[in-house]
Coordinates of C-alpha atoms in Angstrom, one line a residue:
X1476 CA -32.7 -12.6 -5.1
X1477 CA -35.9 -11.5 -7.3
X1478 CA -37.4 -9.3 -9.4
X1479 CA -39.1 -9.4 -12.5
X1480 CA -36.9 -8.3 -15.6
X1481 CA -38.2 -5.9 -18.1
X1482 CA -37.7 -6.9 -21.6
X1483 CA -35.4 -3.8 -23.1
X1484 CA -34.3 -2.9 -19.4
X1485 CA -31.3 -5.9 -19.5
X1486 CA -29.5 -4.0 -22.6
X1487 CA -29.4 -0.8 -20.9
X1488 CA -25.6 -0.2 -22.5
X1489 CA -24.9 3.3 -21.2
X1490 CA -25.8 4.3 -18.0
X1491 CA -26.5 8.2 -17.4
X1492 CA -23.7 9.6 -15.1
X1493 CA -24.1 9.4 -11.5
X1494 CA -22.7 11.9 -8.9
X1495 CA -19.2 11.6 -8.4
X1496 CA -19.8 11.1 -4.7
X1497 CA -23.1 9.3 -4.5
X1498 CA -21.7 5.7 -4.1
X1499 CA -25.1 3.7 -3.6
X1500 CA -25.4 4.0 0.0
X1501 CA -28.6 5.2 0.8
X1502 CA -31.1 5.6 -1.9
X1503 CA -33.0 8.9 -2.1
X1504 CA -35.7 7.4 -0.7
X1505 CA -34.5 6.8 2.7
X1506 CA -34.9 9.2 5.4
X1507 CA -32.0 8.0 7.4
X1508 CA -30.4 11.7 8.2
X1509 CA -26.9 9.8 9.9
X1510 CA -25.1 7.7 11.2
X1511 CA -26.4 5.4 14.2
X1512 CA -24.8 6.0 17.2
X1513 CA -24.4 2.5 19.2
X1514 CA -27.3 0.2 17.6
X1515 CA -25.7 -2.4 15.4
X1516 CA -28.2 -3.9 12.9
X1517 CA -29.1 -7.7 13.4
X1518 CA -29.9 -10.3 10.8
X1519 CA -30.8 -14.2 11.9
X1520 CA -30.7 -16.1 9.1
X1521 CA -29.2 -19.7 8.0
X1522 CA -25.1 -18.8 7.0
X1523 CA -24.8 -21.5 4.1
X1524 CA -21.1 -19.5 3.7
X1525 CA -18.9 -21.1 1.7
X1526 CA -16.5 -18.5 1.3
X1527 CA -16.0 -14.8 2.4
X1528 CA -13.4 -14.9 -0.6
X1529 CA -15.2 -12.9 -3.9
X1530 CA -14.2 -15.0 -6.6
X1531 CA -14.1 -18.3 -5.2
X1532 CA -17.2 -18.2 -3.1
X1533 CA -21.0 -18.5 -4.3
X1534 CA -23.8 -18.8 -1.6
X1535 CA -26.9 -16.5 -0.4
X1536 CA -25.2 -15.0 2.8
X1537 CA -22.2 -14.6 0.4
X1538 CA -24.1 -12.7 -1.9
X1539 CA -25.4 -10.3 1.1
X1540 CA -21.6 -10.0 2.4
X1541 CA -20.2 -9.3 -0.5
X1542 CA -22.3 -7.0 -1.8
X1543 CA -21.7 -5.0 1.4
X1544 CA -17.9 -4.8 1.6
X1545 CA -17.1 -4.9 -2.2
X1546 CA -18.5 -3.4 -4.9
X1547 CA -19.5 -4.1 -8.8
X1548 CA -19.3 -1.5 -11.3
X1549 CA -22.9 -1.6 -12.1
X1550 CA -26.0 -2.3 -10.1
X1551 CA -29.2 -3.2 -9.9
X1552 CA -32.2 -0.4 -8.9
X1553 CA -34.6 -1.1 -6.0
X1554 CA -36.6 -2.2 -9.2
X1555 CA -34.3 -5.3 -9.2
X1556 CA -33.8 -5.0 -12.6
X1557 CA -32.7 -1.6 -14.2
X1558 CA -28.9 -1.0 -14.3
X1559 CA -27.7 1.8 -12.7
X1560 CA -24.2 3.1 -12.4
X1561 CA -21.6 1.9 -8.8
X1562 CA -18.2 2.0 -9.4
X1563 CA -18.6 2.7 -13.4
X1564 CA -20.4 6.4 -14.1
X1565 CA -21.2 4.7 -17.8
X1566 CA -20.6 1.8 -20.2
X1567 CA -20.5 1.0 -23.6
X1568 CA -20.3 -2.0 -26.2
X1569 CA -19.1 -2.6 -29.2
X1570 CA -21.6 -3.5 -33.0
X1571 CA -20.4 -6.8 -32.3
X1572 CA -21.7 -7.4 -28.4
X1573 CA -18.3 -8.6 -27.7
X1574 CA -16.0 -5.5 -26.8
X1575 CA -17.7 -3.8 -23.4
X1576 CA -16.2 -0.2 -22.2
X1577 CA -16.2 0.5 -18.6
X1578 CA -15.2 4.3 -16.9
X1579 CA -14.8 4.5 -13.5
X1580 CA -15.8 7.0 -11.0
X1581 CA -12.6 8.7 -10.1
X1582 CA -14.4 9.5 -6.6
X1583 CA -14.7 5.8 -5.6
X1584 CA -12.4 5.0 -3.3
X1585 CA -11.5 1.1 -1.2
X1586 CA -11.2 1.1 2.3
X1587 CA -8.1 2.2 2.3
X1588 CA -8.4 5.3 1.1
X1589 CA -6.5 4.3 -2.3
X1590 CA -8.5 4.7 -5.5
X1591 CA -10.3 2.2 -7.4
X1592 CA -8.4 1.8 -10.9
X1593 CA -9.0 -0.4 -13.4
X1594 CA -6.1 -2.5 -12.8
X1595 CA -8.3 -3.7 -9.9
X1596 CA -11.1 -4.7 -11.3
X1597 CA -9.1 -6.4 -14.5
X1598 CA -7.5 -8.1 -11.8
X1599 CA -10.4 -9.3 -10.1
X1600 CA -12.3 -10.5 -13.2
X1601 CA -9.3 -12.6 -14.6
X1602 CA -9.1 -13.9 -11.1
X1603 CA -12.1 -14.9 -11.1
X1604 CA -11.7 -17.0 -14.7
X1605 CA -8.5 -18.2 -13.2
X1606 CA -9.4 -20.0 -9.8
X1607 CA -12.5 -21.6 -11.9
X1608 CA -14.3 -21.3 -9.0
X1609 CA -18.1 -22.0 -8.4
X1610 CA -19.1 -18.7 -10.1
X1611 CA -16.2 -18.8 -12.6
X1612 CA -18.9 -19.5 -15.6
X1613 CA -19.9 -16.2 -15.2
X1614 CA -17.2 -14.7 -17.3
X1615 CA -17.4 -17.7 -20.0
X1616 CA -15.6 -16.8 -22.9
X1617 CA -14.3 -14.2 -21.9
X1618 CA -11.0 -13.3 -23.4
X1619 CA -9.3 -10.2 -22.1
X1620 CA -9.9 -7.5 -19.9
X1621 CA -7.6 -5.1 -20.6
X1622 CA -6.8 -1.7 -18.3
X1623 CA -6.1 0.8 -21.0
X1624 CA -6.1 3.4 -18.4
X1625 CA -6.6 4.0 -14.5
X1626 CA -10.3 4.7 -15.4
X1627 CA -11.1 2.2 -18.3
X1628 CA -11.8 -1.1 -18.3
X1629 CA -11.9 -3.2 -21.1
X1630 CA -13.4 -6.8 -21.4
X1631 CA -13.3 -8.8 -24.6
X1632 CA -15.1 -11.8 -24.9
X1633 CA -14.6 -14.5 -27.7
X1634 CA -18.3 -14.2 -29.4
X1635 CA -21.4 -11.9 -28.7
X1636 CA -22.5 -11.7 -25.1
X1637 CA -25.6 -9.4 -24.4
X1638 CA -26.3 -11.0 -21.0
X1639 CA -22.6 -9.0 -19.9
X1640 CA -23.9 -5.4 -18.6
X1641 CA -26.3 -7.5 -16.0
X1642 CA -23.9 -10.1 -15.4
X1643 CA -21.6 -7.7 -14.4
X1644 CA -24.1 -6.7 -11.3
X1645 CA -23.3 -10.6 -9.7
X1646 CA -21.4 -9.8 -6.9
X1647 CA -19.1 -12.1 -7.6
X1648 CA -17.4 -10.0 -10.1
X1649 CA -17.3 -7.3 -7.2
X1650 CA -13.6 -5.3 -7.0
X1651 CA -11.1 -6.0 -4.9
X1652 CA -7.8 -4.1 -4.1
X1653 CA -5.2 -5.7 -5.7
X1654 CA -2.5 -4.7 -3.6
X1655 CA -3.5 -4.9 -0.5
X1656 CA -4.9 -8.7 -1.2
X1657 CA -1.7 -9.5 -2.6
X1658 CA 0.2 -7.9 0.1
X1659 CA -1.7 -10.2 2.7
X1660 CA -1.3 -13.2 0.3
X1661 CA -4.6 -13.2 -1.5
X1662 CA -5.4 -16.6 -0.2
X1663 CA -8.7 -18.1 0.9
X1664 CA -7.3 -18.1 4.7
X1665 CA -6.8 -14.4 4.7
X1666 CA -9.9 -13.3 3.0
X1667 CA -12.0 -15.1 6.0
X1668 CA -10.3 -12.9 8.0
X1669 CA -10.1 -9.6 6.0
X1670 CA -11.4 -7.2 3.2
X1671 CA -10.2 -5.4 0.8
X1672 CA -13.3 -3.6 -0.7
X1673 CA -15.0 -0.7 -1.3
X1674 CA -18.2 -1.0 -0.4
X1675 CA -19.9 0.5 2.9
X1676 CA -18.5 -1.9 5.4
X1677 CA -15.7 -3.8 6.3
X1678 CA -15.3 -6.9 7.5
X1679 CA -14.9 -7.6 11.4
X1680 CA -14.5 -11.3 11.8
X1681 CA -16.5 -14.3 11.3
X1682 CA -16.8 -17.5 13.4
X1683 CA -17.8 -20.1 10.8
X1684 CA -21.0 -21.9 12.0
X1685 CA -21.9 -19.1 14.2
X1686 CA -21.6 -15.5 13.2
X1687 CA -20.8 -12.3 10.4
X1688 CA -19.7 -8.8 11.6
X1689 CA -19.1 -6.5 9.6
X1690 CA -18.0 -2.4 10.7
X1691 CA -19.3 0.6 8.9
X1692 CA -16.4 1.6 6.3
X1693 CA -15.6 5.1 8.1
X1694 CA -13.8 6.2 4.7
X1695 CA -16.6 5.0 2.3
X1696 CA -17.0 7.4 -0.7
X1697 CA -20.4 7.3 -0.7
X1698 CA -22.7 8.6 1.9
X1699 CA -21.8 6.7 5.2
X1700 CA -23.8 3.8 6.5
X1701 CA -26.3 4.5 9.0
X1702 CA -25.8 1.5 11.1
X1703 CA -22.2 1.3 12.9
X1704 CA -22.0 -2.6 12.4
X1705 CA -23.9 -5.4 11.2
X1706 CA -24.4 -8.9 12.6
X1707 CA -25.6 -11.8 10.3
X1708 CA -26.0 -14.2 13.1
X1709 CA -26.3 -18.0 12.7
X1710 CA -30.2 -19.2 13.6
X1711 CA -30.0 -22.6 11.3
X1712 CA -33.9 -23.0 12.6
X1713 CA -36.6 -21.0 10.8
X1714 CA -38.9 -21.0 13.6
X1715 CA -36.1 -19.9 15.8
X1716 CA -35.0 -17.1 13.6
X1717 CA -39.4 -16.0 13.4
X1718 CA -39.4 -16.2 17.3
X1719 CA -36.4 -14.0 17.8
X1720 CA -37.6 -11.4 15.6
X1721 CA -41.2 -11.3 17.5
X1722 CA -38.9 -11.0 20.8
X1723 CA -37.3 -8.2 19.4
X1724 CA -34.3 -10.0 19.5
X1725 CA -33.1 -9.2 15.5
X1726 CA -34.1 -6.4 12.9
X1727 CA -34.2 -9.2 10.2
X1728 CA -35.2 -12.5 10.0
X1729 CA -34.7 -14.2 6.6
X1730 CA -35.8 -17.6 5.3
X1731 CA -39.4 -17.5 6.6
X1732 CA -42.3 -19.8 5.4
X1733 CA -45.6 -18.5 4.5
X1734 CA -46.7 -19.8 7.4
X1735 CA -44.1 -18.9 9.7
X1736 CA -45.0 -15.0 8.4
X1737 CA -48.9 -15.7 9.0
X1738 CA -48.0 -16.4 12.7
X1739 CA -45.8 -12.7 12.6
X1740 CA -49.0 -11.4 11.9
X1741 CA -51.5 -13.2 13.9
X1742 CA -53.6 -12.7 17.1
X1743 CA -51.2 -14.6 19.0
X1744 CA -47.5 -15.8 18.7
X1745 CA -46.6 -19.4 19.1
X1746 CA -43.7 -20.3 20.6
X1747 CA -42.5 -24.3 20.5
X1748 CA -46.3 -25.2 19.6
X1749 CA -47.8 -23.1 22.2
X1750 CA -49.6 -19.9 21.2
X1751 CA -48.6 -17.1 23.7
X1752 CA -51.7 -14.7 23.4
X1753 CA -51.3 -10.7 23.3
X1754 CA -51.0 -8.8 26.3
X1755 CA -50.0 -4.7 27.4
X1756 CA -48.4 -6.0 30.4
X1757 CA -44.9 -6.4 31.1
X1758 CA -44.4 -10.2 31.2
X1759 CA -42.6 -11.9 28.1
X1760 CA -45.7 -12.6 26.1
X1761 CA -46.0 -8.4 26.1
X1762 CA -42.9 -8.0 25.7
X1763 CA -43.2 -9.7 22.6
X1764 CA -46.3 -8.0 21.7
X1765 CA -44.7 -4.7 21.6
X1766 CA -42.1 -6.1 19.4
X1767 CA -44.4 -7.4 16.6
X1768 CA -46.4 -4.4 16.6
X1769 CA -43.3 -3.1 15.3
X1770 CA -42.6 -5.3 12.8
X1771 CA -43.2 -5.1 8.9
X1772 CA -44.5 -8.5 7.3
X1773 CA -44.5 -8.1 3.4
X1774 CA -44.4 -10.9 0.4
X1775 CA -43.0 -10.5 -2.9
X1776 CA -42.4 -12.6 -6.2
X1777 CA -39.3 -13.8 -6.6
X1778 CA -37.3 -15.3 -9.6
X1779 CA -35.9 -18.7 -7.2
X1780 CA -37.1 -21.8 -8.4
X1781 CA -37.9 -25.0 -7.2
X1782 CA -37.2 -27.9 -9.6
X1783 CA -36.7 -31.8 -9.8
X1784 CA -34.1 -33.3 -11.7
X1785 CA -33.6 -36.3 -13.4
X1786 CA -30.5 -38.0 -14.4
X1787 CA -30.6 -41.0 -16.9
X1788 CA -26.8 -41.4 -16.8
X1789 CA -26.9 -42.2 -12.5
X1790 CA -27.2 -45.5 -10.9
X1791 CA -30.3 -46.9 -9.1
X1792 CA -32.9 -45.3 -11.6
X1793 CA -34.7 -48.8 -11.8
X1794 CA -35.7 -48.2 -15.8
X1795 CA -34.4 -46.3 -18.3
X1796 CA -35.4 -42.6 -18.1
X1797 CA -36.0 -42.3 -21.6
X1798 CA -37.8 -38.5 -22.7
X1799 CA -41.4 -40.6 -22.5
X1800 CA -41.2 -41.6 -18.7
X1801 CA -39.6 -38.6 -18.0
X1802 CA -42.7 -37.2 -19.6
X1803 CA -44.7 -39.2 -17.9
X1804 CA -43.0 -38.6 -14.7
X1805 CA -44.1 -34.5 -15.3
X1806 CA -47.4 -35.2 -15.7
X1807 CA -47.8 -37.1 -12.6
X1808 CA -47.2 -34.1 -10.7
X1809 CA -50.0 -31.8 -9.0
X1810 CA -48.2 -28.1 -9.7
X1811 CA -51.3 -26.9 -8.0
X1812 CA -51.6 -28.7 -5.1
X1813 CA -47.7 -28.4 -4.4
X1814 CA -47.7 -24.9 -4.2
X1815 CA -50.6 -24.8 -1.9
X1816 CA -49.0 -27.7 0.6
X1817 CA -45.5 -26.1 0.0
X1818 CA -46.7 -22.2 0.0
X1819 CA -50.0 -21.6 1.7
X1820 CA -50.6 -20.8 -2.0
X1821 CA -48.6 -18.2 -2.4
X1822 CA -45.9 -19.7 -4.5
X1823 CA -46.4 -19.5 -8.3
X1824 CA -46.0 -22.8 -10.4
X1825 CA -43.1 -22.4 -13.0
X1826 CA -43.5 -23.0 -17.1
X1827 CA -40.0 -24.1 -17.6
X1828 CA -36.0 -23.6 -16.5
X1829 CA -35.9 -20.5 -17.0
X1830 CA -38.2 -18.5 -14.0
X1831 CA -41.5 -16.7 -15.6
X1832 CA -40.5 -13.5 -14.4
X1833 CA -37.2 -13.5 -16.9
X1834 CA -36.8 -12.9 -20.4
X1835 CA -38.9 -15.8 -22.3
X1836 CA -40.1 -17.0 -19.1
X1837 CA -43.7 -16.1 -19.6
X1838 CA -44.1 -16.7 -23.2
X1839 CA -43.5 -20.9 -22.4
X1840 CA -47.0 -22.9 -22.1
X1841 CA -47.2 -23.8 -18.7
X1842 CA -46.9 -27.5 -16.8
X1843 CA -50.2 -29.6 -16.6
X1844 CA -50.9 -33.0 -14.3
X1845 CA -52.6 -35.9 -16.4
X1846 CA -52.6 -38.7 -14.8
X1847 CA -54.1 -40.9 -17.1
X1848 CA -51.6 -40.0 -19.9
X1849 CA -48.9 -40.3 -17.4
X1850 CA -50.1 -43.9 -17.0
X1851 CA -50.2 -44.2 -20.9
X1852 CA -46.9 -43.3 -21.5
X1853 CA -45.7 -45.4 -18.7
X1854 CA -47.4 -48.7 -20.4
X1855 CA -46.4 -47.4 -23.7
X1856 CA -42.7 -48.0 -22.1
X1857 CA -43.1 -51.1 -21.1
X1858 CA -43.9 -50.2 -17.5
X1859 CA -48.0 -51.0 -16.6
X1860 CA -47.0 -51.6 -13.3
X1861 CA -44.6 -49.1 -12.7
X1862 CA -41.1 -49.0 -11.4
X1863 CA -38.7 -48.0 -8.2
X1864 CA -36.2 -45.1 -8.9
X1865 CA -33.9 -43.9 -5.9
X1866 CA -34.3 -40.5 -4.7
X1867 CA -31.6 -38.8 -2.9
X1868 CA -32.2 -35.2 -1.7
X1869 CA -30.0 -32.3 0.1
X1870 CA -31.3 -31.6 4.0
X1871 CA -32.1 -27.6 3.5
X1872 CA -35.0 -25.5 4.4
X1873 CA -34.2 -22.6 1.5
X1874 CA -36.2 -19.7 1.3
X1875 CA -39.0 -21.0 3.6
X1876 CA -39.0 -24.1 1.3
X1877 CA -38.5 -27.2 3.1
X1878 CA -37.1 -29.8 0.6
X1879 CA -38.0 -33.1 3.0
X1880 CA -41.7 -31.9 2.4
X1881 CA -41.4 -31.7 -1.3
X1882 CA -40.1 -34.9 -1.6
X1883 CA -42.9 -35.8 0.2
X1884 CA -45.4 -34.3 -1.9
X1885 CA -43.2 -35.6 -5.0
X1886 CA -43.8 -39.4 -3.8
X1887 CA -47.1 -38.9 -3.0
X1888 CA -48.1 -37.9 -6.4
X1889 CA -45.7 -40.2 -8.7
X1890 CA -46.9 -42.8 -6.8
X1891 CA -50.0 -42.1 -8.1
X1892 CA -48.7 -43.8 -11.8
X1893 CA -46.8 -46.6 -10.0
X1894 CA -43.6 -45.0 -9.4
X1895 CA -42.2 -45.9 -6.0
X1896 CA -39.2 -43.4 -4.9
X1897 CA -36.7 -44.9 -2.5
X1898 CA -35.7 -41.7 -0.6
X1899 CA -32.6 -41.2 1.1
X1900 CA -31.6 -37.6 2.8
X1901 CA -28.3 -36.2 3.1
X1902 CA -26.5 -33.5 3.9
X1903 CA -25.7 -30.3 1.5
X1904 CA -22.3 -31.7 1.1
X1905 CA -23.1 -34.7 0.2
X1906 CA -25.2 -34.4 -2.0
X1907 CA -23.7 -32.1 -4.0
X1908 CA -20.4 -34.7 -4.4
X1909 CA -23.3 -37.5 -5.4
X1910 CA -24.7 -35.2 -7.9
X1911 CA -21.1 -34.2 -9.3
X1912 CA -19.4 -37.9 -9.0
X1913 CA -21.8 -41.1 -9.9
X1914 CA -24.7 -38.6 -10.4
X1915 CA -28.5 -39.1 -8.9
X1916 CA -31.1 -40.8 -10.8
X1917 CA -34.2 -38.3 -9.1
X1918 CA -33.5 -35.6 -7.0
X1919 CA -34.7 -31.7 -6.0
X1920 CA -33.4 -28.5 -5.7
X1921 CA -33.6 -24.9 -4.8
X1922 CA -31.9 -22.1 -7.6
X1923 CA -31.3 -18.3 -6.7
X1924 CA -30.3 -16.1 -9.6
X1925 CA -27.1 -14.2 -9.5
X1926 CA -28.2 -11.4 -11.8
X1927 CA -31.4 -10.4 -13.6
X1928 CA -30.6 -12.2 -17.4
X1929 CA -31.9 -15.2 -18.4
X1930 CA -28.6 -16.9 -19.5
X1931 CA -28.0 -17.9 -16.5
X1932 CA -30.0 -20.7 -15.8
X1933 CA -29.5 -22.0 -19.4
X1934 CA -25.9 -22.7 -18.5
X1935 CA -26.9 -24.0 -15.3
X1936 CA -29.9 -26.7 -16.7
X1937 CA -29.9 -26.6 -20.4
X1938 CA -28.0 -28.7 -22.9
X1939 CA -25.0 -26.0 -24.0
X1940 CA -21.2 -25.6 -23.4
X1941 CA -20.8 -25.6 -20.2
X1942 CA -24.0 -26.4 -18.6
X1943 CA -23.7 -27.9 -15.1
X1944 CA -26.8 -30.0 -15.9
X1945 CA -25.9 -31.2 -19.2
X1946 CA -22.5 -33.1 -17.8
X1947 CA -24.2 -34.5 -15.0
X1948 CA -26.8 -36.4 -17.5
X1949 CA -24.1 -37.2 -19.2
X1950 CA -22.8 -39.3 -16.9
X1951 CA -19.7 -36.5 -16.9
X1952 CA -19.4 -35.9 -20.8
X1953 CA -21.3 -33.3 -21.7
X1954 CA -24.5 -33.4 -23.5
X1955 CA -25.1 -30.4 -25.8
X1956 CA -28.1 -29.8 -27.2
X1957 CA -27.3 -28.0 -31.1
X1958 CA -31.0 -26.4 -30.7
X1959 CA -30.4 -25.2 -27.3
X1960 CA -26.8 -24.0 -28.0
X1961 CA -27.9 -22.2 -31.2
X1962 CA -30.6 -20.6 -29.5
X1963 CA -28.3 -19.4 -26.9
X1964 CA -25.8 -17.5 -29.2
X1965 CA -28.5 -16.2 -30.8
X1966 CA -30.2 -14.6 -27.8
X1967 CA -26.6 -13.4 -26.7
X1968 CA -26.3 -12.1 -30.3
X1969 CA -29.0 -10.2 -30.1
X1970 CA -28.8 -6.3 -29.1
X1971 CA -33.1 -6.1 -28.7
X1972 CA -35.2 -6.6 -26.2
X1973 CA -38.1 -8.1 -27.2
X1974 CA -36.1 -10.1 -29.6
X1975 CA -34.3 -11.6 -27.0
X1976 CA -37.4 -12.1 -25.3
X1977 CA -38.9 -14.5 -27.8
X1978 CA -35.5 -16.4 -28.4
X1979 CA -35.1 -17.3 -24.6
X1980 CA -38.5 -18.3 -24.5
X1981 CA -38.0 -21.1 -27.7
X1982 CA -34.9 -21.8 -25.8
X1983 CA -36.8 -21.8 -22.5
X1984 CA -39.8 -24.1 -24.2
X1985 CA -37.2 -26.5 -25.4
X1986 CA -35.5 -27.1 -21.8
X1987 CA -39.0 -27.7 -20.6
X1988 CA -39.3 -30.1 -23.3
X1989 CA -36.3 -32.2 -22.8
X1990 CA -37.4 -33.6 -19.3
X1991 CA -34.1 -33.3 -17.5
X1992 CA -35.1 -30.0 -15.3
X1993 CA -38.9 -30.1 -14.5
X1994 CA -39.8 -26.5 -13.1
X1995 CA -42.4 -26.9 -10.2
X1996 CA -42.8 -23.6 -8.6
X1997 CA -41.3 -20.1 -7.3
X1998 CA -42.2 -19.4 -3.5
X1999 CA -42.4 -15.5 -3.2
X2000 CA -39.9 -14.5 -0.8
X2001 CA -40.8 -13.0 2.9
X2002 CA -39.5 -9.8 4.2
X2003 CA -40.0 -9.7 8.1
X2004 CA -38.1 -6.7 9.8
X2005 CA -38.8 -3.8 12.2
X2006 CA -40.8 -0.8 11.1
X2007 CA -38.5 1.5 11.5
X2008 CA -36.0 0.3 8.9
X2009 CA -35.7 1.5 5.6
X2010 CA -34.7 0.7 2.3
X2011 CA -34.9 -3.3 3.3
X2012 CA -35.7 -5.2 -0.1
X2013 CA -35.1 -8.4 -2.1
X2014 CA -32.4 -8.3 -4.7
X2015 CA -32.3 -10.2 -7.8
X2016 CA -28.5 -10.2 -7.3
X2017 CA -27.8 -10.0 -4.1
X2018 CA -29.8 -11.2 -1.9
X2019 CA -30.2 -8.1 0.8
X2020 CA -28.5 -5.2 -0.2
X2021 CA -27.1 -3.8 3.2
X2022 CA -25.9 -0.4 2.0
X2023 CA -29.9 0.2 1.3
X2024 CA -30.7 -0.4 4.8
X2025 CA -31.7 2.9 6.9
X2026 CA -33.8 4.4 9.8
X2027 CA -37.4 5.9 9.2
X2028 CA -38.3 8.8 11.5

């Protein structure tokens, strides 16, 4: 999910009609001329699913699926960040930012052949707010949606709320059909086993741990899918999934390294720390050389970012996490030299909370390592000499970034002040009940956006209603910030571009201030995949849009 997001781009209230019939299937700049007779496409990639249900599920591989079998009514472009119309032809809001018109595309159609109404999709949005699911705070405050007609929608939200036209592209707030999900019970059960979208396939089954099919949607309203099915197939080792795409084994391997992507595009392959040269002969090792000559290697900048978080309110942090040894504990850190170990370079160190490539991002002063005013602060707190804090951390390799190294790298350099990290891996599951429950005193993580605004990861780190952050350090009472929350509304108040722009980036500055969430670095994101595909790029919101994916000549 990435993409840089262009300062007036995010307010793009009315969308130019689109062609009753152009769905988004295949952008116009595919030359896929039909279907695909036989050849199913295959992605190998780590299936963190949690659910294949739309509003109760939020996850990478969710993000792909979903955005393949359902549908939003707006989208991003291959830009990954200008709206452009789905299942809405245009939009509108209201002086006040809080009343947002939707109309439909009377061509769009679900799987079913039964048209998409509005009733739908007001259905699916109050579901959403109702199951309070892991994306629920994507519809904060929202009050109504109301279906005035088969092909107007109408949400209503209880104050201003600018961020709404790109949150609407998350595709958790995708469409389902009502009656047919109520008619098989609407439970999380049956939506692991079926689908009731509108999007350019349908789900085939899934065997949790293992694999994803999905069939082309032979009654899509848009121009049909090229590929007759798609398997996302379970390869929870990165240099497994880099191997099988050099053996022509997948289309698509996700979740690469740097490094893993430098061996993709080297003289010679290695395989279980062996390095198989290149050869025209038929053996394996030419085999395989065949197959990478035909593969596509690219990089680009994403908006995911690597952070470490601190939680005064957990047990086990040894000393009192007060904003100077959090400080302290910032400035300890080599940004530099962690992007370099983590990224072979290529990674980007990260001003604040809020990624440099959104709105206010840029415009915060970015981190800097002083050790010796690290050490200052520290003695300043009454710790010369340092202390122990316990450091618990999730087991995941996410987007080529492997978080046992970091923490690695993290100990290394606090270390280098007197802090000593008692570090103790678990599992995803784990950790994420630790985090929730007794909390974590020092820990890492790894944050995708769901959509190109900014707002986002203020709810998710800063100190407002809401934030998941702000409970945690709270020991579960929520800590709210009146800076950070007035600089919030006012950015959601606020109809202007550039004026957003420099209102996220005081709210942006004063999350980076606080200590709580210290920003390390964005990895740019690999795309490995055969030449001959088409249209295969990352999405801000999505992940991997599927119903982009074609074949060249």
């Amino acid at each position: 999910m990435l993409a840089s997001v262009a300062a007036a781009s995010v307010l793009a209230f009315v969308a130019a009609a689109c062609s009753s019939s152009a769905g988004y299937g295949v952008p116009p700049t595919s030359t896929t001329t039909g279907p695909v007779a036989g050849r199913p496409l295959v992605i190998v990639r780590d299936l963190d699913i949690d659910s294949l249900d739309p509003q109760r599920s939020r996850c990478d591989t969710c993000a792909i699926f979903l955005s393949a079998v359902y549908e939003t009514l707006v989208g991003l472009g291959v830009d990954g960040h200008t709206l452009e119309p789905r299942l809405a032809t245009s939009w509108s809001v209201d002086a006040g930012l809080t009343t947002f018109t939707f109309h439909l595309d009377p061509a769009a159609t679900f799987a079913d052949g039964s048209p998409v109404e509005a009733g739908d999709v007001a259905w699916s949005w109050q579901r959403l707010a109702d199951l309070d699911g892991p994306a629920a705070s994507l519809v904060t405050g929202l009050r109504d949606v109301a279906a005035p007609d088969v092909g107007t929608v109408v949400a209503t939200f209880d104050g201003p709320n600018s961020a709404f036209p790109a949150i609407v592209t998350s595709p958790y707030l995708s469409v389902v059909n009502r009656d047919v999900a109520e008619a098989g019970g609407a439970s999380e059960a049956w939506f692991g086993a079926s689908s009731a979208g509108s999007g350019p396939y349908v789900l085939a089954d899934h065997v949790p741990g293992r694999v994803l099919r999905l069939l082309r949607n032979e009654r899509y309203w848009g121009p049909a899918a090229p590929f007759p099915s798609v398997v996302l197939d379970q390869e929870p080792d990165a240099d497994g999934r880099r191997v099988r795409l050099a053996y022509g084994e997948a289309d698509i391997a996700m979740q690469l390294s740097e490094a893993q992507a430098s061996d993709l595009e080297g003289d010679d392959l290695e395989v279980d720390g062996v390095e198989v040269p290149r050869t025209e002969d038929g053996s394996q090792a030419g085999q395989a050389d065949r197959a990478r000559r035909d593969l596509v290697v690219r990089r680009v900048a994403s908006d995911d970012l690597v952070y470490l978080a601190l939680d005064p309110s957990a047990p086990g942090s040894g000393t009192e996490l007060t904003p100077d040894v959090r400080r302290a504990m910032a400035l300890a850190i080599d940004y530099e030299g962690m992007v370099d170990d983590l990224t072979d370079g290529t990674g980007h160190v990260q001003r604040s909370p809020v990624p440099d490539g959104m709105l206010g991002g840029a415009t915060v002063a970015g981190p800097r390592r002083d050790v010796a005013e690290a050490r200052r602060l520290l003695a300043a707190s009454g710790h010369a000499s340092g202390f122990t804090i316990e450091a618990t951390y999730p087991e995941l390799a996410s987007g080529g970034i492997d978080l046992a190294t970091l923490m690695d790298r993290l100990e290394r350099d606090l270390a280098a002040v007197g802090i000593t990290l008692e570090v103790t891996p678990v599992d995803g599951a784990t950790w994420a009940a630790q985090v929730d429950g007794p909390g974590v005193p020092l820990t890492v993580g790894y944050a995708t956006p769901d959509h190109p605004d900014p707002s986002q990861y203020v709810r998710r780190f800063g100190l407002v209603d809401g934030s998941t952050w702000g409970r945690r350090v709270g020991g579960g009472t929520p800590v709210v910030d009146p800076v950070q929350q007035g600089l919030l509304e006012a950015a959601l108040a606020q109809p202007d571009g550039a004026t957003r722009d420099a209102t996220y980036g005081e709210l942006a500055e004063a999350m980076a201030g606080d200590g709580y969430i210290v920003a390390l670095f964005s990895p740019e994101t690999v795309l490995a995949y055969r030449s001959d595909l088409t249209g295969v790029e990352a999405s801000v919101c999505c992940e991997l849009e599927l119903g982009r994916i074609g074949l060249g000549p």
